[in-house]
C-alpha positions as a printed NumPy array, in Angstrom:
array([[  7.289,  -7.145, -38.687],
       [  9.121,  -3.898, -38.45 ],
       [ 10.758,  -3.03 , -36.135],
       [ 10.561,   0.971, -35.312],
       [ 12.276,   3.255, -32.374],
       [ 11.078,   5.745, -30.416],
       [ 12.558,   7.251, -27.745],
       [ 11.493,  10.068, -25.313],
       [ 13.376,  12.817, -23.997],
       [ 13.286,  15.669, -21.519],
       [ 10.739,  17.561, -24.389],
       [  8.892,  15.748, -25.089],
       [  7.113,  13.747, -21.817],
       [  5.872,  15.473, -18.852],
       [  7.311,  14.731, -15.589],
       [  5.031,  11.656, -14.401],
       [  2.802,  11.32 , -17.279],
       [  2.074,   8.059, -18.708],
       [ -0.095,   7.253, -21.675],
       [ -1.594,   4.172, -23.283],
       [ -2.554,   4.175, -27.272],
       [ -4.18 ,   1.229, -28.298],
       [ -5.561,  -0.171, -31.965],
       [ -7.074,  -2.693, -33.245],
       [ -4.269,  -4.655, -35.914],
       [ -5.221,  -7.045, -38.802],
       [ -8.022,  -9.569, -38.108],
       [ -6.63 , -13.5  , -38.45 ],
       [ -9.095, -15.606, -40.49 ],
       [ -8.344, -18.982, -40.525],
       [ -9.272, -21.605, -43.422],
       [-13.082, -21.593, -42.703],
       [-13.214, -17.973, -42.729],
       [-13.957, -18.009, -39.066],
       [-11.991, -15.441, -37.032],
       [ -9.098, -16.765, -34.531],
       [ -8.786, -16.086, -30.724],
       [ -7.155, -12.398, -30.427],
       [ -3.502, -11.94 , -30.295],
       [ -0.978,  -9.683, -29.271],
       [  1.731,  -8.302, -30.937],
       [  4.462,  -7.314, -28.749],
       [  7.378,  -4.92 , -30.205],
       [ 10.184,  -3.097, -28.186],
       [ 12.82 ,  -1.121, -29.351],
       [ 14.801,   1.351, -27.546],
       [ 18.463,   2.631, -26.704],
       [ 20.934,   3.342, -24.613],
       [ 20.712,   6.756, -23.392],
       [ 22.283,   9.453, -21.182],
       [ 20.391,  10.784, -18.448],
       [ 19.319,  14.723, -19.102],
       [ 21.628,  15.794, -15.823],
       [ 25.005,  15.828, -15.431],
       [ 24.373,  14.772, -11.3  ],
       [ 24.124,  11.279, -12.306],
       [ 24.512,  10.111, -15.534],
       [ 22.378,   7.052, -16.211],
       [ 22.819,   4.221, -19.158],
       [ 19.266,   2.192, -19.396],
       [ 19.827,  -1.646, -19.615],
       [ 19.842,  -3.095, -23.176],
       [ 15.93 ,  -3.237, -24.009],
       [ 16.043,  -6.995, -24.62 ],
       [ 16.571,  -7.504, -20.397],
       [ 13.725,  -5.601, -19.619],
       [ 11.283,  -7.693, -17.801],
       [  7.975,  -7.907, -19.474],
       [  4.747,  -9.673, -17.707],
       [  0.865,  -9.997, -19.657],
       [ -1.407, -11.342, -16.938],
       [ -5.176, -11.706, -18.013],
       [ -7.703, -10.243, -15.506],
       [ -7.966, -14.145, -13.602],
       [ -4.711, -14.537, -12.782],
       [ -3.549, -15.944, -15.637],
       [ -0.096, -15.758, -17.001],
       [  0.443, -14.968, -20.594],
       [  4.346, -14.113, -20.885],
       [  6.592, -13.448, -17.742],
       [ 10.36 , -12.866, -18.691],
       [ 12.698, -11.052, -20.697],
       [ 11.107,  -8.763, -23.518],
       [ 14.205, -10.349, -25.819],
       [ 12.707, -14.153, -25.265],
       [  9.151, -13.388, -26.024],
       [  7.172, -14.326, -29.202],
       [  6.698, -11.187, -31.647],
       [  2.905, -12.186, -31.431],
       [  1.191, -13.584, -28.098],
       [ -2.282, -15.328, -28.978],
       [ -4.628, -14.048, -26.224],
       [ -8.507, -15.054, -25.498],
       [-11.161, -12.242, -25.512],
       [-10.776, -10.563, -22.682],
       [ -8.771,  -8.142, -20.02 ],
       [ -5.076,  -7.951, -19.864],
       [ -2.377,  -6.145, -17.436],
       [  0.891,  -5.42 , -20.093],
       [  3.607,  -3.947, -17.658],
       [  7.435,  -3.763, -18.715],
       [ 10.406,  -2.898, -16.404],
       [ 14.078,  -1.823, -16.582],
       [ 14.308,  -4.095, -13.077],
       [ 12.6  ,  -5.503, -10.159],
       [ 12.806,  -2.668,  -7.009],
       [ 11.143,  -3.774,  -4.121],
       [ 12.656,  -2.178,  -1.635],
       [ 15.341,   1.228,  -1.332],
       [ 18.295,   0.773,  -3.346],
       [ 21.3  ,   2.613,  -4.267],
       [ 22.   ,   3.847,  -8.051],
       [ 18.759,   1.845,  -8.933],
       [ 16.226,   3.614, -10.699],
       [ 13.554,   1.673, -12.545],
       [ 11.91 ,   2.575, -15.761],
       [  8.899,   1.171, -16.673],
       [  5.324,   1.424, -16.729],
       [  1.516,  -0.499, -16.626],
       [ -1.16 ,  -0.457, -18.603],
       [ -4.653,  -2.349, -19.572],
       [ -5.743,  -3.753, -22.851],
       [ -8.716,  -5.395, -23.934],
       [ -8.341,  -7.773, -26.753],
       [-11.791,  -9.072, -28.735],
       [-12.263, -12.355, -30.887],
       [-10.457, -12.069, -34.055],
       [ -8.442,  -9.146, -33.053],
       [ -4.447,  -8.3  , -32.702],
       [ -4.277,  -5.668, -30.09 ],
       [ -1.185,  -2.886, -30.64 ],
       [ -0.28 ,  -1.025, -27.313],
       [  1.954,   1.937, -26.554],
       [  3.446,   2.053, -23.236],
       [  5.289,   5.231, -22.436],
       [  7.67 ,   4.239, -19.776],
       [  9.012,   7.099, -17.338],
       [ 10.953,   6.369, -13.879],
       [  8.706,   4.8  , -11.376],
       [ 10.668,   5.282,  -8.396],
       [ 12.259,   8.187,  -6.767],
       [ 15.932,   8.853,  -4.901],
       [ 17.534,  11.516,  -2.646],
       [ 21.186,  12.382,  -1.956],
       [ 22.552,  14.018,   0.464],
       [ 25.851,  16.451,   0.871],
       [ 27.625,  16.943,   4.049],
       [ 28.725,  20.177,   4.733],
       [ 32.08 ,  19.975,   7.228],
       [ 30.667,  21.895,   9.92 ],
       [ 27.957,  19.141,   9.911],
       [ 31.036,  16.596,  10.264],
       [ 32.795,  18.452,  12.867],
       [ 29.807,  18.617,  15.044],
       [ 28.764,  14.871,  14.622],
       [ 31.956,  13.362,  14.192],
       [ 30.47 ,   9.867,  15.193],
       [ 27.034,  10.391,  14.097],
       [ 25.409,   7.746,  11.356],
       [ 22.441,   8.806,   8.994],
       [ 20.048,   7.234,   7.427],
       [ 17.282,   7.36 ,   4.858],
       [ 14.161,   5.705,   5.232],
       [ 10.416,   4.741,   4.014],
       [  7.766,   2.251,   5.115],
       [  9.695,  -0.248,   3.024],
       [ 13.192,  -0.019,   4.503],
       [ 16.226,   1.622,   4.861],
       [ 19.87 ,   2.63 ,   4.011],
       [ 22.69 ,   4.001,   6.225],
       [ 24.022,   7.198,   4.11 ],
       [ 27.95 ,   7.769,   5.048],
       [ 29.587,  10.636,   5.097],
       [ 31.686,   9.291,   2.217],
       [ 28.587,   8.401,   0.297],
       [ 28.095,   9.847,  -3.219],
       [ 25.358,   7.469,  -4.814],
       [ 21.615,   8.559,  -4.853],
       [ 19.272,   6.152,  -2.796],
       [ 16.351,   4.892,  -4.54 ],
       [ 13.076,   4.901,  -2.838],
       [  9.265,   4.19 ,  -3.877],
       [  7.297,   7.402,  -4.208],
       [  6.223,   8.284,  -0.513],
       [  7.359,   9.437,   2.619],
       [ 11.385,  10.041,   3.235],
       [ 12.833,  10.187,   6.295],
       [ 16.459,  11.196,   7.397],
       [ 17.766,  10.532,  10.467],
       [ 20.935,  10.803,  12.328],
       [ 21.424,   8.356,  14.971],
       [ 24.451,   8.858,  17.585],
       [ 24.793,   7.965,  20.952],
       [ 22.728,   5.684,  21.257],
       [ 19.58 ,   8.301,  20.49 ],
       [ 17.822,   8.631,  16.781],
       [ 17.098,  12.554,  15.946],
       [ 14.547,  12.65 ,  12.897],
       [ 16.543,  15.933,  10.591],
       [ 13.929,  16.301,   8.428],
       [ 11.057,  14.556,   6.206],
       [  9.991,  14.652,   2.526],
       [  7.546,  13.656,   0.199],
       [  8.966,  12.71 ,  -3.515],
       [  6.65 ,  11.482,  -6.294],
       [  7.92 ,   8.954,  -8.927],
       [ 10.79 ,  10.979, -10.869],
       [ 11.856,  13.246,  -8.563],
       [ 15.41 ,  13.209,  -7.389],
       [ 16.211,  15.353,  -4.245],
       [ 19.777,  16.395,  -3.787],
       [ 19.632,  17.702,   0.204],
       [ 23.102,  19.931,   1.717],
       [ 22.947,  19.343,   5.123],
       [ 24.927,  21.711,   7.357],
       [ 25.012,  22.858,  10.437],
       [ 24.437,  27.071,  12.106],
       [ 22.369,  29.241,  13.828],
       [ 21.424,  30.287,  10.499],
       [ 21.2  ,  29.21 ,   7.124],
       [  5.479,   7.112, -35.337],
       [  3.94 ,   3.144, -34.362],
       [  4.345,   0.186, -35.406],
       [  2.165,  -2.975, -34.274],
       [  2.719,  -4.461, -31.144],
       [  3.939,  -2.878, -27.462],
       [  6.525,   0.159, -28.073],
       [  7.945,   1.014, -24.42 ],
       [  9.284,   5.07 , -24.923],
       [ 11.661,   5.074, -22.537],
       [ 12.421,   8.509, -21.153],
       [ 15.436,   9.416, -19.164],
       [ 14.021,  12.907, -18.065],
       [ 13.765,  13.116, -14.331],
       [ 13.229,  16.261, -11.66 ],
       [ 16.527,  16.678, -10.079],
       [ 15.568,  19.243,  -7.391],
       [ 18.28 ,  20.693,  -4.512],
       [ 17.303,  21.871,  -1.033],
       [ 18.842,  22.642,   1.831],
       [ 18.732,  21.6  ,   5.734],
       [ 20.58 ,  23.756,   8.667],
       [ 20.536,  22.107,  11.67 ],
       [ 19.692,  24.011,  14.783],
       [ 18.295,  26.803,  12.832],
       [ 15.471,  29.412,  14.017],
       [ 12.813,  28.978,  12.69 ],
       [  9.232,  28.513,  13.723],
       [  7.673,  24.935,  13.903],
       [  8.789,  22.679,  11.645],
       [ 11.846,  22.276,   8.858],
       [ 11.022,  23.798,   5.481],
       [ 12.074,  20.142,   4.625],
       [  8.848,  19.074,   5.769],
       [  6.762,  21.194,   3.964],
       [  3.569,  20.421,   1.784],
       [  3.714,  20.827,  -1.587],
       [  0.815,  23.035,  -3.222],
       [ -1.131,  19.608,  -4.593],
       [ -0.621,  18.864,  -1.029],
       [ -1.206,  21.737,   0.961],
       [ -5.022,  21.778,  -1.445],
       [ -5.862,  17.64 ,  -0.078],
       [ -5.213,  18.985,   3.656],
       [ -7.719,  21.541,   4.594],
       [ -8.04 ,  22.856,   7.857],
       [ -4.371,  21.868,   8.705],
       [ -2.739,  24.722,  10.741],
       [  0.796,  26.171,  11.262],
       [  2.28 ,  24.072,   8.189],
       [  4.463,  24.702,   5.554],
       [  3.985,  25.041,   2.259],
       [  6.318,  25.553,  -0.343],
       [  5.446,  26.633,  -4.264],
       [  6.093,  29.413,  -6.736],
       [  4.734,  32.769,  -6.732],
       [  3.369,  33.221, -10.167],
       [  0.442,  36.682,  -9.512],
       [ -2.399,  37.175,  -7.561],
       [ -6.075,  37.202,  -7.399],
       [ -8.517,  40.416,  -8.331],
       [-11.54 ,  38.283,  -7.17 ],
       [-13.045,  34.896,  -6.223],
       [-12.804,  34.64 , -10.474],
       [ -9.988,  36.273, -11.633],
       [ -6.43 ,  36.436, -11.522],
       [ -3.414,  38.535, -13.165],
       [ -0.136,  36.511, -14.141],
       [  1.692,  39.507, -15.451],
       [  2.498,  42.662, -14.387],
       [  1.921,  45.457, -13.502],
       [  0.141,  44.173, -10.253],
       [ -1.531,  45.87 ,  -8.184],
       [ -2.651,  44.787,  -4.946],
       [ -0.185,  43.959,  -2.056],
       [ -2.78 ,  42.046,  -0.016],
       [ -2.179,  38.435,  -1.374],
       [ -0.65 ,  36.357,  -3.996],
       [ -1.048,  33.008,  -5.674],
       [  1.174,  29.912,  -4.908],
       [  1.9  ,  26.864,  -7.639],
       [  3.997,  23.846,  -8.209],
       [  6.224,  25.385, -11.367],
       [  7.045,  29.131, -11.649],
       [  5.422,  28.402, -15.358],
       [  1.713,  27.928, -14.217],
       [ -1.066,  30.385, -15.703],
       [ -4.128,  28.654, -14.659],
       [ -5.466,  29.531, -11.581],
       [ -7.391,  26.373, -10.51 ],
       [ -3.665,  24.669, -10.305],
       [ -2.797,  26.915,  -8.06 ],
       [ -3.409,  28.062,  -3.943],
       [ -4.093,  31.876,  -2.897],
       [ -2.041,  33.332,  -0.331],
       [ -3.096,  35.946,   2.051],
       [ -0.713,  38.739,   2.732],
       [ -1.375,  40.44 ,   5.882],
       [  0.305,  43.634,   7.315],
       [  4.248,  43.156,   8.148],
       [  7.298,  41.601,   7.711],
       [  5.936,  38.806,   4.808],
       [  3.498,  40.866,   3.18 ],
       [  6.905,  43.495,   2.607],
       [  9.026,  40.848,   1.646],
       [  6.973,  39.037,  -0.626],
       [  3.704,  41.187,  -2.322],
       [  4.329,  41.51 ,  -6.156],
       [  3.168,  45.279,  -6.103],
       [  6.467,  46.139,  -4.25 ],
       [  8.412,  42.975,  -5.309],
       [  7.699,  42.01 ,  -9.118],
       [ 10.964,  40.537,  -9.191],
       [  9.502,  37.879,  -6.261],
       [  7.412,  36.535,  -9.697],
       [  8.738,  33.047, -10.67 ],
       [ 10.331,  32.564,  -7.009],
       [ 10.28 ,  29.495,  -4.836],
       [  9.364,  30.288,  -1.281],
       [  7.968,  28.431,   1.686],
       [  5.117,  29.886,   3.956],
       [  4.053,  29.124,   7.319],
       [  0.581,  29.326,   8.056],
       [ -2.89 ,  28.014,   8.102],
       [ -4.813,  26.211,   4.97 ],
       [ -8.094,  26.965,   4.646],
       [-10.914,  25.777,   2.38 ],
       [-11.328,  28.929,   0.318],
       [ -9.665,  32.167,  -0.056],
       [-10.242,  34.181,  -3.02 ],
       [-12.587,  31.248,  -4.472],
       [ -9.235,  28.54 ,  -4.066],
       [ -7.888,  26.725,  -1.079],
       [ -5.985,  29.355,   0.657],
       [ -2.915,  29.68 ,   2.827],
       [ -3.53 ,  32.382,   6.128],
       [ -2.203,  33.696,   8.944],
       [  1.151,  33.494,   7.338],
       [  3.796,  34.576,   9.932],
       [  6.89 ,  33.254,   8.502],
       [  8.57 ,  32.722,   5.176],
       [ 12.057,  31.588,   3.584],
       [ 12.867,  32.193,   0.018],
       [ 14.553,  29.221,  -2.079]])
């Protein structure tokens, strides 16, 4: 069998997105002519790679270590161990299987431990050698976090830590690894004195690396068988966290992300935090280029890049302080900028859940 490679990079996978290709191969005949019980073929090549930033530079583990698992839809245990130990062709019954392939078991947070890998379904029928494609992407997700001295100075004996429903890991000032989590809630918290303050809490999806500066102020081509892709690309994103700073409610840190803010309707004084990429003419229409002109709202998204309004949340602008700040009729340079909003998400505003009675904003 041939062997072929195929790797991924940052251009050519979507952050998150997995997909599953699968053929039918040659049919097996035996003597008779009858067909044989299905098969499949599995085949894994890959390489060593860099990751695609320079924060953390990442070196995947030779291919051959990766654990791979078949598991037919009773229970049943095809193959469980290293992809380099398995047969190049698994005979399989007709029926349901689970093909999943990882860089490393992660059950619970970790430092400098992501995991690659993904999970996919095949059905094999009598007769039949089944080829999948597994596109594997990072299935877990890490944060970091960067003392500023001032921080230091005011908790000189303070301890933080990071946390999830599934553990978690005391982050020292000396610290410099990232701290793997499952996709989910994040919490950091600085305990001291014998009291636990929560600073902030995030939600990270599968891929997403968060590098947080905490400070403190008043202000602030396929061949057969099972090809895992393995793709290095990940979303390193920074943010910041003041401590003791003004503002109304909660942390920006908290904030919902526009996917978010659209699966919690009705939820009031919140923040949200996306892109401004134009506004809305009517409950149909919307203008993604200038000129623009209306000051009265504007539309919110996940990536400054985003053209289609049903990915995105409208934004009402009412008179003062955010509506000056922020309205692309005044502001066209505010087009492609992060922000985070404080207000009230509604069910509909200009035919798309909405964000109102915005009183407060902070640009990225």
């Amino acid at each position: 069998m041939k062997r072929t490679l195929k790797i991924l990079t940052a251009g050519t996978v979507l952050a998150g997105a997995l997909a599953l290709s699968v053929n039918s191969c040659d049919i097996s005949l035996d003597t008779k002519g009858e067909s044989l019980p299905g098969s499949i073929r599995v085949h894994f090549n890959s390489a060593c790679l860099p990751s695609s930033s320079k924060a953390e530079p990442v070196c995947l583990p030779d291919t051959n270590d990766f654990i791979l698992k078949i598991t037919s839809a009773d229970g049943a245990v095809l193959y469980d161990g290293k992809f380099g130990k398995a047969p190049e062709n698994i005979p399989a019954q007709p029926g349901s299987y689970t093909v999943s392939a990882y860089s490393r078991v992660f059950s619970e947070p970790a430092f400098a431990s992501p995991q690659f890998g993904d999970e996919q379904v095949v059905i094999v029928e009598q007769g039949e050698e089944r080829c999948v494609i597994l596109e594997c992407a990072q299935t877990n997700c890490g944060i970091k976090l960067i003392f500023d001295p001032a921080f230091r100075s005011e908790h000189p004996q303070g301890v933080t830590y990071i946390s999830s429903a599934d553990g978690k890991l005391m982050f020292g000032y000396g610290e410099h690894r990232v701290a793997y989590f499952k996709p989910g809630q994040i919490n950091v918290t600085l305990a001291e004195d014998g009291m636990e303050n929560v600073l902030f809490s995030r939600r990270l999806e599968a891929r997403e690396i968060l590098n947080v500066k905490i400070s403190y102020g008043s202000k602030a081509g396929t061949a057969s068988g099972i090809i895992l892709q393995i793709d290095t690309a990940r979303n390193w994103i920074s943010d910041s966290y003041v401590q003791n700073e003004d503002i109304p409610g909660v942390n920006p840190l908290t904030a919902l992300s526009v996917s978010e803010a659209g699966r919690n309707i009705g939820q009031k004084d919140v923040w949200v935090y996306g892109y401004i990429v134009g506004i809305s003419t009517s409950s149909s229409k919307s203008v993604f280029e200038p000129p623009f002109d209306s000051a009265t709202n504007l539309l919110l998204a996940s990536r400054a890049t985003v053209t289609d309004r049903q990915s995105c949340i409208s934004v009402e602008l009412a008179k003062g302080d955010v509506r000056d700040a922020l309205n692309l009729k005044d502001n066209p340079e505010m087009l492609g900028e992060q922000v985070f909003l404080f207000g009230d998400i509604v069910e509909s505003y200009y035919g798309l859940p909405g964000l109102k009675s915005v009183t407060a904003y902070r640009e990225k």
